Amino acid sequence: MTRKLLVTVDSLRYDHFRHFPATREYLEFEHDRAFSTFPETFGSFPAIVGGEYALQRGLKDGTSVARRVDGRKVGITTNHLLSPKYGYDDAFDHFESPSASEEGIAGFVSDKLELGSTPYKVAAAAWNQIERARSKVVKLGKSFRRADDVIETFFEQTDGHDDWFGWLHFMEPHHPYDPHSAPVSRDYANRVSRKAISHRVNDEEADLVRELYRRECEELDVELRRLWEGIPEDTEVVFLSDHGELLGEDGVWGHPGLLHPLLHHVPLATKNVDWSFGDVASLIDVPSMLVGEEHGLGREDRDVAFALYGDRRAAMNRDGIVNYDPDDADSYSARDLQGNDAPMDDDLKDALEAFDVDGGITRYDADEETLAELGYLE
């Protein structure tokens, strides 16, 4: 019997994996230097699911790891960017994902107004006011599909099957941060989170937003305990975050397309997975871990990981990151993994110069209505 499970968490910083005690106790191995290939969901999953860098919209045809595994294949995602529109249902027997059109007004606004324009921002503010008014007459639910519902559906879909492959993507702790245990109302948690993403919070609000993010992490770990208790002990598990999150570092919140070390350094942990890890791991290696041999561009014993965003590039090793930006006067810059300026690592710079991948996408290659539903109106 073969059971394989890929669990992906949206926007989880490496330093907040400590708030997942149940998950860490269940998993056998953690890599302390794993890196995403893209600072946002849209471009991370061509690597995580397909073993390829993000050079086009969505998953490259024929690359899905689901084509390489046996048994019933069940995929449940909670992010609009991980939908059949972008090819992620390929080779799955059962696949569920949200649709941007399901939530109406915000999608309509984004479809009619230019992203980032003044009318667009005005409409975004109006949407927040609508949500505030709704909260006075109805109890607002979570912004995204709840983790417990995802887990329950997964168990239902694999019940009675000896062999299966599951991919579960959880939105917690993606913004807006609105945990059940929030010390404020859900309406206010939503609004203050969106204010932070728009860089408009004071110090007191900033501390609250960081607390809300931490509580999202803690609550997801509680829900995941049921998943770990419910799957067979011999299940091969890969757990990861697709990218990190900025919580005010450099004056920035969220994950706005920066090749920043705190957006690329992510949790990666496994159980029952036979893989030879090097000094670093890249999320492009994940499909290979799941199939037990090289898939796409994945490989064992890695000492450098790479990332891209549009025409910008980055290389990462155990000590830091070197960035290349063709629009910057200096072109190359270096930081440590905490985001502080660092001396140039010439070996890492050489590796980046040898990184021969043409092209690249950005967030804005996704449909605007999809971006709106994910909270990027602001």
Short mmCIF file of N, CA and C in Angstrom, two decimals, residues 4-10 45 74-78 82 92 94-96 147 149-155 157-158 164-171 224 227-228 231 238-240:
data_model
loop_
_atom_site.label_atom_id
_atom_site.label_comp_id
_atom_site.label_asym_id
_atom_site.label_seq_id
_atom_site.Cartn_x
_atom_site.Cartn_y
_atom_site.Cartn_z
N LYS A 4 0.74 8.83 0.12
CA LYS A 4 1.61 10.00 0.08
C LYS A 4 0.77 11.25 0.31
N LEU A 5 1.30 12.20 1.09
CA LEU A 5 0.54 13.40 1.43
C LEU A 5 1.44 14.63 1.35
N LEU A 6 1.00 15.59 0.55
CA LEU A 6 1.65 16.90 0.45
C LEU A 6 0.77 17.91 1.16
N VAL A 7 1.31 18.53 2.20
CA VAL A 7 0.59 19.55 2.96
C VAL A 7 1.30 20.88 2.76
N THR A 8 0.60 21.84 2.20
CA THR A 8 1.18 23.16 1.94
C THR A 8 0.41 24.22 2.71
N VAL A 9 1.15 25.11 3.34
CA VAL A 9 0.57 26.16 4.17
C VAL A 9 0.92 27.50 3.55
N ASP A 10 -0.05 28.36 3.42
CA ASP A 10 0.14 29.64 2.74
C ASP A 10 0.73 30.68 3.68
N PHE A 45 4.01 27.43 -6.89
CA PHE A 45 3.49 26.08 -7.08
C PHE A 45 3.86 25.40 -8.39
N VAL A 74 -6.32 12.99 -4.57
CA VAL A 74 -7.26 13.97 -4.03
C VAL A 74 -6.51 15.27 -3.77
N GLY A 75 -6.98 16.35 -4.39
CA GLY A 75 -6.41 17.66 -4.17
C GLY A 75 -7.46 18.62 -3.65
N ILE A 76 -7.18 19.31 -2.55
CA ILE A 76 -8.10 20.30 -1.98
C ILE A 76 -7.29 21.55 -1.68
N THR A 77 -7.55 22.61 -2.42
CA THR A 77 -6.83 23.86 -2.20
C THR A 77 -7.81 24.94 -1.76
N THR A 78 -7.29 25.94 -1.07
CA THR A 78 -8.13 27.01 -0.55
C THR A 78 -7.70 28.37 -1.07
N LEU A 82 -4.74 28.45 -7.06
CA LEU A 82 -4.46 27.02 -7.21
C LEU A 82 -5.73 26.31 -7.66
N PHE A 92 -5.71 14.64 -11.09
CA PHE A 92 -6.39 14.32 -9.84
C PHE A 92 -7.75 13.69 -10.12
N HIS A 94 -10.12 13.65 -7.72
CA HIS A 94 -11.04 14.58 -7.04
C HIS A 94 -10.25 15.83 -6.72
N PHE A 95 -10.77 16.99 -7.15
CA PHE A 95 -10.06 18.24 -6.93
C PHE A 95 -11.06 19.33 -6.57
N GLU A 96 -10.76 20.07 -5.50
CA GLU A 96 -11.62 21.17 -5.08
C GLU A 96 -10.77 22.41 -4.90
N ALA A 147 -9.82 25.05 7.87
CA ALA A 147 -8.94 23.89 7.83
C ALA A 147 -9.67 22.61 8.22
N ASP A 149 -12.70 21.76 7.69
CA ASP A 149 -13.51 21.30 6.57
C ASP A 149 -12.64 20.64 5.50
N VAL A 150 -11.47 21.20 5.25
CA VAL A 150 -10.54 20.61 4.29
C VAL A 150 -10.14 19.20 4.74
N ILE A 151 -9.81 19.06 6.00
CA ILE A 151 -9.37 17.77 6.53
C ILE A 151 -10.50 16.75 6.49
N GLU A 152 -11.69 17.15 6.88
CA GLU A 152 -12.85 16.25 6.85
C GLU A 152 -13.12 15.76 5.43
N THR A 153 -13.08 16.67 4.46
CA THR A 153 -13.33 16.29 3.07
C THR A 153 -12.25 15.33 2.57
N PHE A 154 -11.01 15.56 2.95
CA PHE A 154 -9.93 14.66 2.55
C PHE A 154 -10.17 13.25 3.07
N PHE A 155 -10.54 13.12 4.34
CA PHE A 155 -10.81 11.80 4.89
C PHE A 155 -11.97 11.12 4.16
N GLN A 157 -12.88 11.56 1.05
CA GLN A 157 -12.49 11.22 -0.32
C GLN A 157 -11.49 10.07 -0.40
N THR A 158 -10.76 9.81 0.67
CA THR A 158 -9.79 8.71 0.65
C THR A 158 -10.30 7.48 1.40
N TRP A 164 -3.31 6.05 -2.02
CA TRP A 164 -3.79 7.39 -2.36
C TRP A 164 -2.65 8.40 -2.30
N PHE A 165 -2.90 9.52 -2.98
CA PHE A 165 -2.04 10.69 -2.90
C PHE A 165 -2.92 11.89 -2.59
N GLY A 166 -2.56 12.63 -1.57
CA GLY A 166 -3.33 13.81 -1.21
C GLY A 166 -2.49 15.07 -1.25
N TRP A 167 -3.09 16.14 -1.71
CA TRP A 167 -2.49 17.47 -1.62
C TRP A 167 -3.50 18.38 -0.95
N LEU A 168 -3.14 18.89 0.23
CA LEU A 168 -4.01 19.79 0.97
C LEU A 168 -3.29 21.12 1.13
N HIS A 169 -3.96 22.20 0.69
CA HIS A 169 -3.39 23.54 0.84
C HIS A 169 -4.27 24.34 1.78
N PHE A 170 -3.65 24.84 2.86
CA PHE A 170 -4.36 25.61 3.88
C PHE A 170 -4.01 27.08 3.76
N MET A 171 -5.02 27.96 3.84
CA MET A 171 -4.79 29.39 3.70
C MET A 171 -4.24 30.04 4.97
N LEU A 224 -4.45 20.65 12.49
CA LEU A 224 -3.61 19.65 11.82
C LEU A 224 -3.39 18.42 12.69
N LEU A 227 -5.44 15.70 11.51
CA LEU A 227 -4.93 15.10 10.27
C LEU A 227 -3.84 14.09 10.59
N TRP A 228 -2.89 14.49 11.43
CA TRP A 228 -1.78 13.59 11.76
C TRP A 228 -2.27 12.33 12.48
N ILE A 231 -4.18 9.75 9.67
CA ILE A 231 -3.56 9.07 8.52
C ILE A 231 -2.71 7.91 9.01
N VAL A 238 5.14 15.24 3.15
CA VAL A 238 5.98 16.43 2.96
C VAL A 238 5.13 17.63 3.37
N PHE A 239 5.66 18.41 4.30
CA PHE A 239 4.99 19.59 4.84
C PHE A 239 5.84 20.81 4.53
N LEU A 240 5.21 21.89 4.06
CA LEU A 240 5.99 23.08 3.71
C LEU A 240 5.10 24.31 3.67
#
